[in-house]
């Protein structure tokens, strides 16, 4: 895990420099007129609790600030939609998006991808139930209470809904109730608290819990 974070930091630092160079050196801009930004606002996908996000990303941004000399300001949003809207309005310079949110940011605001994790090539979701729950497949939970993650989440909603449809399952008809959680860890907490019977969430986050 430490190696992955270090590699990601180095790749992101390289991406930052590439982004500044590409932004300043268009085909009609002489090199002498290139102006690099001194401050960048970084938006983080709110896929976990705010405390966990700060603990995870503050050291990375501190490292990148030292390496690049840039003033990097992290901003957190209350939902995927809020981050996406902030990016579209130009309030965020760099953003950590998921797959679906990036597609939306690219379509609506011309977002350009800089860095992707190797783990995103093998993106998976986990279904979560209590340890004493009967059944060992989704089909065994017909008529129970279910929660997705955010509606804009790739692994918490888009992918699971697609693969459920491949099994002939329409969640709104199959389960007794459907909820949407703001974050993946909250989905897991809802199962643990007994508020829902089954949830689906990002496998990396679930494994880290």
PDB file of C-alpha atoms in Angstrom:
ATOM      1  CA  UNK A   1       0.000   0.000   0.000  1.00  0.00           C
ATOM      2  CA  UNK A   2       2.831   2.396   0.804  1.00  0.00           C
ATOM      3  CA  UNK A   3       4.504   1.648  -2.528  1.00  0.00           C
ATOM      4  CA  UNK A   4       1.290   2.351  -4.429  1.00  0.00           C
ATOM      5  CA  UNK A   5       0.862   5.697  -2.655  1.00  0.00           C
ATOM      6  CA  UNK A   6       4.460   6.685  -3.388  1.00  0.00           C
ATOM      7  CA  UNK A   7       4.199   5.768  -7.063  1.00  0.00           C
ATOM      8  CA  UNK A   8       0.941   7.655  -7.310  1.00  0.00           C
ATOM      9  CA  UNK A   9       2.526  10.733  -5.778  1.00  0.00           C
ATOM     10  CA  UNK A  10       5.403  10.676  -8.241  1.00  0.00           C
ATOM     11  CA  UNK A  11       3.070  10.146 -11.192  1.00  0.00           C
ATOM     12  CA  UNK A  12       0.761  12.914 -10.010  1.00  0.00           C
ATOM     13  CA  UNK A  13       3.708  15.294  -9.616  1.00  0.00           C
ATOM     14  CA  UNK A  14       4.707  14.510 -13.195  1.00  0.00           C
ATOM     15  CA  UNK A  15       1.119  15.051 -14.252  1.00  0.00           C
ATOM     16  CA  UNK A  16       1.044  18.431 -12.556  1.00  0.00           C
ATOM     17  CA  UNK A  17       4.083  19.601 -14.473  1.00  0.00           C
ATOM     18  CA  UNK A  18       2.656  18.212 -17.710  1.00  0.00           C
ATOM     19  CA  UNK A  19      -0.622  19.981 -17.080  1.00  0.00           C
ATOM     20  CA  UNK A  20       1.124  23.314 -16.442  1.00  0.00           C
ATOM     21  CA  UNK A  21       3.249  22.895 -19.574  1.00  0.00           C
ATOM     22  CA  UNK A  22       0.297  21.964 -21.775  1.00  0.00           C
ATOM     23  CA  UNK A  23      -1.802  24.774 -20.359  1.00  0.00           C
ATOM     24  CA  UNK A  24       0.885  27.375 -20.948  1.00  0.00           C
ATOM     25  CA  UNK A  25       2.386  26.174 -24.222  1.00  0.00           C
ATOM     26  CA  UNK A  26      -0.371  26.120 -26.786  1.00  0.00           C
ATOM     27  CA  UNK A  27       0.454  26.233 -30.487  1.00  0.00           C
ATOM     28  CA  UNK A  28       0.044  30.031 -30.615  1.00  0.00           C
ATOM     29  CA  UNK A  29       1.822  30.825 -27.336  1.00  0.00           C
ATOM     30  CA  UNK A  30       5.546  31.671 -27.483  1.00  0.00           C
ATOM     31  CA  UNK A  31       7.517  29.890 -24.735  1.00  0.00           C
ATOM     32  CA  UNK A  32       8.579  33.246 -23.273  1.00  0.00           C
ATOM     33  CA  UNK A  33       4.941  34.060 -22.487  1.00  0.00           C
ATOM     34  CA  UNK A  34       4.254  30.806 -20.643  1.00  0.00           C
ATOM     35  CA  UNK A  35       2.750  31.471 -17.232  1.00  0.00           C
ATOM     36  CA  UNK A  36       2.591  28.605 -14.782  1.00  0.00           C
ATOM     37  CA  UNK A  37       0.044  28.702 -11.956  1.00  0.00           C
ATOM     38  CA  UNK A  38       1.307  29.192  -8.426  1.00  0.00           C
ATOM     39  CA  UNK A  39      -1.791  27.869  -6.654  1.00  0.00           C
ATOM     40  CA  UNK A  40      -3.986  24.908  -7.472  1.00  0.00           C
ATOM     41  CA  UNK A  41      -7.233  23.903  -5.778  1.00  0.00           C
ATOM     42  CA  UNK A  42      -7.513  20.124  -5.586  1.00  0.00           C
ATOM     43  CA  UNK A  43     -10.921  18.469  -5.225  1.00  0.00           C
ATOM     44  CA  UNK A  44     -11.123  14.970  -3.722  1.00  0.00           C
ATOM     45  CA  UNK A  45     -13.873  12.488  -4.568  1.00  0.00           C
ATOM     46  CA  UNK A  46     -15.903  12.165  -1.342  1.00  0.00           C
ATOM     47  CA  UNK A  47     -16.058   8.363  -1.394  1.00  0.00           C
ATOM     48  CA  UNK A  48     -15.184   8.030   2.305  1.00  0.00           C
ATOM     49  CA  UNK A  49     -15.633  10.095   5.456  1.00  0.00           C
ATOM     50  CA  UNK A  50     -13.990  13.528   5.455  1.00  0.00           C
ATOM     51  CA  UNK A  51     -11.597  12.584   8.281  1.00  0.00           C
ATOM     52  CA  UNK A  52     -10.259   9.607   6.338  1.00  0.00           C
ATOM     53  CA  UNK A  53      -9.852  11.666   3.166  1.00  0.00           C
ATOM     54  CA  UNK A  54      -7.883  14.371   4.980  1.00  0.00           C
ATOM     55  CA  UNK A  55      -5.644  11.773   6.638  1.00  0.00           C
ATOM     56  CA  UNK A  56      -5.012  10.070   3.299  1.00  0.00           C
ATOM     57  CA  UNK A  57      -4.469  13.022   0.987  1.00  0.00           C
ATOM     58  CA  UNK A  58      -2.950  15.796   3.104  1.00  0.00           C
ATOM     59  CA  UNK A  59       0.483  14.081   3.211  1.00  0.00           C
ATOM     60  CA  UNK A  60       0.355  13.592  -0.566  1.00  0.00           C
ATOM     61  CA  UNK A  61      -0.473  17.247  -1.214  1.00  0.00           C
ATOM     62  CA  UNK A  62       2.238  18.350   1.225  1.00  0.00           C
ATOM     63  CA  UNK A  63       4.743  16.204  -0.650  1.00  0.00           C
ATOM     64  CA  UNK A  64       3.648  17.548  -4.031  1.00  0.00           C
ATOM     65  CA  UNK A  65       3.794  21.137  -2.774  1.00  0.00           C
ATOM     66  CA  UNK A  66       7.379  20.593  -1.662  1.00  0.00           C
ATOM     67  CA  UNK A  67       8.353  18.951  -4.940  1.00  0.00           C
ATOM     68  CA  UNK A  68       6.660  21.469  -7.237  1.00  0.00           C
ATOM     69  CA  UNK A  69       6.789  24.714  -5.238  1.00  0.00           C
ATOM     70  CA  UNK A  70       3.049  25.115  -5.798  1.00  0.00           C
ATOM     71  CA  UNK A  71       0.492  26.128  -3.212  1.00  0.00           C
ATOM     72  CA  UNK A  72      -1.919  23.187  -3.215  1.00  0.00           C
ATOM     73  CA  UNK A  73      -5.239  23.684  -1.433  1.00  0.00           C
ATOM     74  CA  UNK A  74      -7.442  20.649  -0.813  1.00  0.00           C
ATOM     75  CA  UNK A  75     -11.199  21.156  -0.863  1.00  0.00           C
ATOM     76  CA  UNK A  76     -13.771  18.585   0.237  1.00  0.00           C
ATOM     77  CA  UNK A  77     -17.364  18.375  -0.957  1.00  0.00           C
ATOM     78  CA  UNK A  78     -20.449  16.808   0.540  1.00  0.00           C
ATOM     79  CA  UNK A  79     -21.271  14.632  -2.465  1.00  0.00           C
ATOM     80  CA  UNK A  80     -20.056  13.442  -5.845  1.00  0.00           C
ATOM     81  CA  UNK A  81     -22.459  15.871  -7.499  1.00  0.00           C
ATOM     82  CA  UNK A  82     -21.062  18.822  -5.523  1.00  0.00           C
ATOM     83  CA  UNK A  83     -17.488  18.014  -6.597  1.00  0.00           C
ATOM     84  CA  UNK A  84     -18.598  17.654 -10.210  1.00  0.00           C
ATOM     85  CA  UNK A  85     -20.470  20.964 -10.106  1.00  0.00           C
ATOM     86  CA  UNK A  86     -17.520  22.752  -8.508  1.00  0.00           C
ATOM     87  CA  UNK A  87     -15.212  21.445 -11.242  1.00  0.00           C
ATOM     88  CA  UNK A  88     -17.620  22.524 -13.972  1.00  0.00           C
ATOM     89  CA  UNK A  89     -17.736  26.052 -12.510  1.00  0.00           C
ATOM     90  CA  UNK A  90     -13.943  26.276 -12.519  1.00  0.00           C
ATOM     91  CA  UNK A  91     -13.661  26.338  -8.727  1.00  0.00           C
ATOM     92  CA  UNK A  92     -11.405  23.252  -8.758  1.00  0.00           C
ATOM     93  CA  UNK A  93      -8.221  23.012 -10.844  1.00  0.00           C
ATOM     94  CA  UNK A  94      -7.407  19.335 -10.289  1.00  0.00           C
ATOM     95  CA  UNK A  95      -9.887  16.693  -9.199  1.00  0.00           C
ATOM     96  CA  UNK A  96      -9.727  13.092  -8.064  1.00  0.00           C
ATOM     97  CA  UNK A  97     -12.695  11.570  -9.915  1.00  0.00           C
ATOM     98  CA  UNK A  98     -14.117   8.104 -10.231  1.00  0.00           C
ATOM     99  CA  UNK A  99     -14.847   6.570 -13.616  1.00  0.00           C
ATOM    100  CA  UNK A 100     -18.394   7.831 -14.070  1.00  0.00           C
ATOM    101  CA  UNK A 101     -17.730  11.271 -12.559  1.00  0.00           C
ATOM    102  CA  UNK A 102     -14.733  11.697 -14.863  1.00  0.00           C
ATOM    103  CA  UNK A 103     -16.834  10.874 -17.921  1.00  0.00           C
ATOM    104  CA  UNK A 104     -19.337  13.513 -16.809  1.00  0.00           C
ATOM    105  CA  UNK A 105     -16.558  16.055 -16.115  1.00  0.00           C
ATOM    106  CA  UNK A 106     -15.028  15.361 -19.520  1.00  0.00           C
ATOM    107  CA  UNK A 107     -18.366  15.676 -21.300  1.00  0.00           C
ATOM    108  CA  UNK A 108     -19.519  18.823 -19.507  1.00  0.00           C
ATOM    109  CA  UNK A 109     -16.278  20.666 -18.765  1.00  0.00           C
ATOM    110  CA  UNK A 110     -13.593  19.169 -21.016  1.00  0.00           C
ATOM    111  CA  UNK A 111     -11.688  17.469 -18.184  1.00  0.00           C
ATOM    112  CA  UNK A 112      -8.351  15.979 -19.255  1.00  0.00           C
ATOM    113  CA  UNK A 113      -7.090  12.755 -17.592  1.00  0.00           C
ATOM    114  CA  UNK A 114      -3.577  12.898 -16.111  1.00  0.00           C
ATOM    115  CA  UNK A 115      -3.149   9.867 -13.872  1.00  0.00           C
ATOM    116  CA  UNK A 116      -4.938   6.544 -13.323  1.00  0.00           C
ATOM    117  CA  UNK A 117      -4.175   3.884 -10.727  1.00  0.00           C
ATOM    118  CA  UNK A 118      -3.229   0.380 -11.865  1.00  0.00           C
ATOM    119  CA  UNK A 119      -6.015  -0.904  -9.604  1.00  0.00           C
ATOM    120  CA  UNK A 120      -8.578   0.917 -11.762  1.00  0.00           C
ATOM    121  CA  UNK A 121      -7.875  -1.576 -14.549  1.00  0.00           C
ATOM    122  CA  UNK A 122      -9.319  -4.259 -12.239  1.00  0.00           C
ATOM    123  CA  UNK A 123     -12.076  -2.216 -10.621  1.00  0.00           C
ATOM    124  CA  UNK A 124     -14.435  -4.361  -8.539  1.00  0.00           C
ATOM    125  CA  UNK A 125     -17.247  -4.063  -6.015  1.00  0.00           C
ATOM    126  CA  UNK A 126     -18.096  -6.117  -2.931  1.00  0.00           C
ATOM    127  CA  UNK A 127     -21.531  -7.032  -1.659  1.00  0.00           C
ATOM    128  CA  UNK A 128     -21.667  -6.728   2.121  1.00  0.00           C
ATOM    129  CA  UNK A 129     -23.947  -8.584   4.542  1.00  0.00           C
ATOM    130  CA  UNK A 130     -23.736  -9.318   8.239  1.00  0.00           C
ATOM    131  CA  UNK A 131     -21.706 -12.349   9.279  1.00  0.00           C
ATOM    132  CA  UNK A 132     -24.795 -14.258  10.430  1.00  0.00           C
ATOM    133  CA  UNK A 133     -26.957 -13.411   7.398  1.00  0.00           C
ATOM    134  CA  UNK A 134     -28.449 -16.444   5.623  1.00  0.00           C
ATOM    135  CA  UNK A 135     -27.472 -16.987   2.017  1.00  0.00           C
ATOM    136  CA  UNK A 136     -24.255 -16.586   0.097  1.00  0.00           C
ATOM    137  CA  UNK A 137     -25.355 -14.899  -3.147  1.00  0.00           C
ATOM    138  CA  UNK A 138     -27.335 -11.814  -4.094  1.00  0.00           C
ATOM    139  CA  UNK A 139     -30.215 -14.015  -5.246  1.00  0.00           C
ATOM    140  CA  UNK A 140     -30.669 -15.170  -1.646  1.00  0.00           C
ATOM    141  CA  UNK A 141     -31.513 -11.621  -0.528  1.00  0.00           C
ATOM    142  CA  UNK A 142     -34.707 -11.067  -2.475  1.00  0.00           C
ATOM    143  CA  UNK A 143     -37.149  -8.918  -0.513  1.00  0.00           C
ATOM    144  CA  UNK A 144     -34.489  -7.444   1.800  1.00  0.00           C
ATOM    145  CA  UNK A 145     -33.307  -3.857   2.339  1.00  0.00           C
ATOM    146  CA  UNK A 146     -30.507  -2.826  -0.014  1.00  0.00           C
ATOM    147  CA  UNK A 147     -28.254   0.194  -0.441  1.00  0.00           C
ATOM    148  CA  UNK A 148     -26.106   1.349  -3.322  1.00  0.00           C
ATOM    149  CA  UNK A 149     -23.434   3.995  -2.843  1.00  0.00           C
ATOM    150  CA  UNK A 150     -23.727   7.405  -4.473  1.00  0.00           C
ATOM    151  CA  UNK A 151     -25.815   7.463  -7.643  1.00  0.00           C
ATOM    152  CA  UNK A 152     -22.718   8.870  -9.407  1.00  0.00           C
ATOM    153  CA  UNK A 153     -20.423   6.139  -8.055  1.00  0.00           C
ATOM    154  CA  UNK A 154     -18.908   3.728 -10.573  1.00  0.00           C
ATOM    155  CA  UNK A 155     -18.296   0.846  -8.160  1.00  0.00           C
ATOM    156  CA  UNK A 156     -21.095   1.734  -5.743  1.00  0.00           C
ATOM    157  CA  UNK A 157     -23.916   2.066  -8.272  1.00  0.00           C
ATOM    158  CA  UNK A 158     -23.157   2.043 -12.011  1.00  0.00           C
ATOM    159  CA  UNK A 159     -21.241  -1.255 -12.156  1.00  0.00           C
ATOM    160  CA  UNK A 160     -23.437  -3.172  -9.672  1.00  0.00           C
ATOM    161  CA  UNK A 161     -26.648  -2.057 -11.374  1.00  0.00           C
ATOM    162  CA  UNK A 162     -25.280  -3.182 -14.747  1.00  0.00           C
ATOM    163  CA  UNK A 163     -24.167  -6.593 -13.509  1.00  0.00           C
ATOM    164  CA  UNK A 164     -27.409  -7.112 -11.593  1.00  0.00           C
ATOM    165  CA  UNK A 165     -29.250  -6.459 -14.844  1.00  0.00           C
ATOM    166  CA  UNK A 166     -27.104  -9.160 -16.484  1.00  0.00           C
ATOM    167  CA  UNK A 167     -28.518 -11.539 -13.860  1.00  0.00           C
ATOM    168  CA  UNK A 168     -32.036 -10.419 -14.699  1.00  0.00           C
ATOM    169  CA  UNK A 169     -32.358  -8.471 -11.440  1.00  0.00           C
ATOM    170  CA  UNK A 170     -34.092  -5.080 -11.378  1.00  0.00           C
ATOM    171  CA  UNK A 171     -33.143  -3.747  -7.927  1.00  0.00           C
ATOM    172  CA  UNK A 172     -36.339  -1.735  -7.475  1.00  0.00           C
ATOM    173  CA  UNK A 173     -38.416  -4.889  -8.054  1.00  0.00           C
ATOM    174  CA  UNK A 174     -36.099  -7.437  -6.439  1.00  0.00           C
ATOM    175  CA  UNK A 175     -35.384  -5.757  -3.088  1.00  0.00           C
ATOM    176  CA  UNK A 176     -37.931  -4.547  -0.545  1.00  0.00           C
ATOM    177  CA  UNK A 177     -36.301  -1.110  -0.434  1.00  0.00           C
ATOM    178  CA  UNK A 178     -33.455   0.760  -2.159  1.00  0.00           C
ATOM    179  CA  UNK A 179     -31.250   3.432  -0.589  1.00  0.00           C
ATOM    180  CA  UNK A 180     -28.236   5.428  -1.762  1.00  0.00           C
ATOM    181  CA  UNK A 181     -25.350   6.091   0.628  1.00  0.00           C
ATOM    182  CA  UNK A 182     -23.096   9.124   0.349  1.00  0.00           C
ATOM    183  CA  UNK A 183     -19.897   7.077   0.817  1.00  0.00           C
ATOM    184  CA  UNK A 184     -18.709   3.487   0.569  1.00  0.00           C
ATOM    185  CA  UNK A 185     -17.773   3.217   4.234  1.00  0.00           C
ATOM    186  CA  UNK A 186     -21.226   4.510   5.169  1.00  0.00           C
ATOM    187  CA  UNK A 187     -22.781   1.682   3.148  1.00  0.00           C
ATOM    188  CA  UNK A 188     -20.801  -0.814   5.221  1.00  0.00           C
ATOM    189  CA  UNK A 189     -21.750   0.955   8.436  1.00  0.00           C
ATOM    190  CA  UNK A 190     -25.448   0.707   7.514  1.00  0.00           C
ATOM    191  CA  UNK A 191     -25.126  -3.065   7.277  1.00  0.00           C
ATOM    192  CA  UNK A 192     -23.260  -3.277  10.569  1.00  0.00           C
ATOM    193  CA  UNK A 193     -25.901  -1.128  12.291  1.00  0.00           C
ATOM    194  CA  UNK A 194     -28.724  -3.243  10.870  1.00  0.00           C
ATOM    195  CA  UNK A 195     -30.234  -0.363   8.897  1.00  0.00           C
ATOM    196  CA  UNK A 196     -30.030  -2.385   5.672  1.00  0.00           C
ATOM    197  CA  UNK A 197     -29.544  -6.095   4.995  1.00  0.00           C
ATOM    198  CA  UNK A 198     -27.164  -5.907   2.039  1.00  0.00           C
ATOM    199  CA  UNK A 199     -24.990  -3.208   0.486  1.00  0.00           C
ATOM    200  CA  UNK A 200     -22.561  -2.862  -2.389  1.00  0.00           C
ATOM    201  CA  UNK A 201     -19.375  -0.810  -2.186  1.00  0.00           C
ATOM    202  CA  UNK A 202     -15.921  -0.287  -3.669  1.00  0.00           C
ATOM    203  CA  UNK A 203     -13.798  -3.350  -2.951  1.00  0.00           C
ATOM    204  CA  UNK A 204     -10.614  -1.388  -2.198  1.00  0.00           C
ATOM    205  CA  UNK A 205     -12.362   0.649   0.476  1.00  0.00           C
ATOM    206  CA  UNK A 206     -14.148  -2.369   1.932  1.00  0.00           C
ATOM    207  CA  UNK A 207     -10.879  -4.316   2.129  1.00  0.00           C
ATOM    208  CA  UNK A 208      -9.178  -1.362   3.816  1.00  0.00           C
ATOM    209  CA  UNK A 209     -11.868  -1.417   6.514  1.00  0.00           C
TER     210      UNK A 209
END
